[in-house]
Amino acid sequence: MKKILLFSNTSWSLYNFRKNLIIELVKSKNEVVIISKQDYTTTKLKKIGCKFYNLSLERRGDNILNELLSLYKVYKLIKLIKPNILFNFTIKPIVYGSFISRILEIKTLNTLDGLGASLKLNFIKKIILLNFLRVSQKKVSKFFFVNLHDKNFFLQKKILEKKNIKLINGTGIDLDFFKFKKNSIKNKIKFLLISRLIFSKGVMNYLNAILKLPDKYKKVSSFSIVGLTDKNLKDSIPKKILESYAKKSNTKIKYDLKNIKSSIYNSNCIVLPTYYNEGLPRTLLEAASIGRPIITTNISGCKRIAKNNKNAFIYSIKKPDHLKKQIINFIFLKNNKKIEMSRKSREIAKKFDEKKIITLYINFVNER
């Protein structure tokens, strides 16, 4: 039996994206320990059989003294837990966890879903982060990327060597849970955006595109948003602005991420107008598995799931006004073509079967 530590920003991300990996690790009679921020999913993780340590890390990390204190807390926890293997997820746990695993000589696997806004820093802070990354990743056993852009960035900046790197298909998707459902188009075409309600996810672009649509298209379509606001992020859209634009554009907003599956089932097309540095957007993966066409941008991570003119309509982040054009293109599309795009989405999703991803982690655990 091995003691395996999973370190991530939130319990929510581990439960929603890594639940079946955790179940498999526990089934294999490993002792699974988690360090993350406590939330409503924490009790669910404990029920699976995990031990849990609550730790809250600041997203931005602007205060150096606070960051040093956080690093020391992480060091104390990992030294106390004494894991045989450490899995780090998201950028800050990757940096802190790897730095400490180097000191304590722990076998470590890092998984980076996407750099996001991590490097949108001033020059000095960026240099500090890059150097800290180089130092912390020196002894990492394996590094999984889900985004080719991020992988190339780490190689170009000489943070990692090629031999330690693998490009994987994200967290994978549970094809049995996110089952294909026929895309039933009735009176109106239902467009849906699922994301954190921040500017860089293109939420305002979506609302503006709807506002600019001619009335004849609005009569044959409806628009919804499912997401959560986060006041702690500088990029967060004030709720007053969201509500105002939603009212003007007759867009429904649901502030709840607990049952995304049913929202996708009730939609006809998923829209993600992001200009964020996406790793591999989970919502697009879930949409593809259920069999929904996609409208999104030409961000590297999005293009791994969304294939232009096959299961998706893609436009350039440099031309945000083209979102309106792509919505109209989808409305004009004949129903049999929409159904064809749905089937293509499901075919693409099959390449991301999470069972294959879980096997990679299990193989790492079993390596000597």
Steps between C-alpha positions, in 0.01 A plus 500: 500500500624849408411834649397733218454872553285711265562874526267745326344844547149371572312189608243586233745454213630170640152359556355613168801427278699228683233307692535176303880515521471535880252210516741283300794592728296413812377173340863404441547515879707820498471753778376819331556837666381839369623852561261764365253769593196360678155537338171307467675217308748429783261266684444311172876448464519373860216254427705357212771424756738798495670673788476876469706805601347844446725761342397820327744657253462850360434497126716798400774488762583873496628505860843334520488454878164323475637275228804406708268420790284285269810319375603427858150366582516271196846381607377417852197309367692295245772420753229391748317284243818334365353386165669248270355678197384858443252609232486880454220668303479868389791742487550606864487146646730396215757763597473461879447124505791433264736730690426314823506154338850585372614576857328191646585273202142394416404341169287766327264527204367842400196565282446844348154553353593848379712797599199730481592844636804372693752691289301822465736666746734797495853437370668446838232263633506305175879453523467387865228248408697360205811451714299344781345264243845398372623427854184321615465273194863381501430162664139439388456141376225573246307798368165466321379783276158524341595795281768499229558874542584455871724202426697699243524796736656285777750355251592837347558653844709194598279422799477129409675243284317309225551161666282597798208633296181346365207666322175343623130547424419710806318344791319282251123462497271238651320393181253289700397794718491762223299279268410598146153647470331578170507870420131581489433834328142619546355852482819684592872426476639508855849649539683453830821639650648323806796663672631703789348845459819688418585734213772279349253214447324725247175522696450866407582420135218245510252748648603773254467259205145413610412869533621566144306211346221611264151432643424234238775279651400570860149373422635154409757466780545531877812570705616389845803522728594262780786608724626648824639841586823530697546836674859408590610513136594832338358360177159435656200666334294704749160340549320830426657513154414136432139543607462821299630346175306178561179698535566705186583190294230277656768254615435269795775467761519209742756543780546131569754245377362200690309343211676597181405176327128577492573852369698354209228240433246784468715698256565476125836676474773584754679835467837583658635833368812481717825691454637350825803270466290182518662164570219278377159646591303252704164640392585443133604143579173434684304662216677286240439181701127576520505578129463873465645723226735773620575863420834613641826685436829389346670456841731196491315306772157559342618375160590162647127431545335742255577418135398776261212412266485148646357526850562873546514850361826670601594866475811703588541664841624802304155532342250474789225651282506178296317323784174653378576372148562146628176501701314599182686231305378239747142630489505477117637146503253232397385273783658190347836685497455596865433134583810401304710745705354346817609151399846629407534659846436163667756329271764757598414462871574126483869584450494658845367196690611555861576128545807548280609804705452319832718215373789746451482603867467140622802399291699782660401381848608145415836598347804410703 
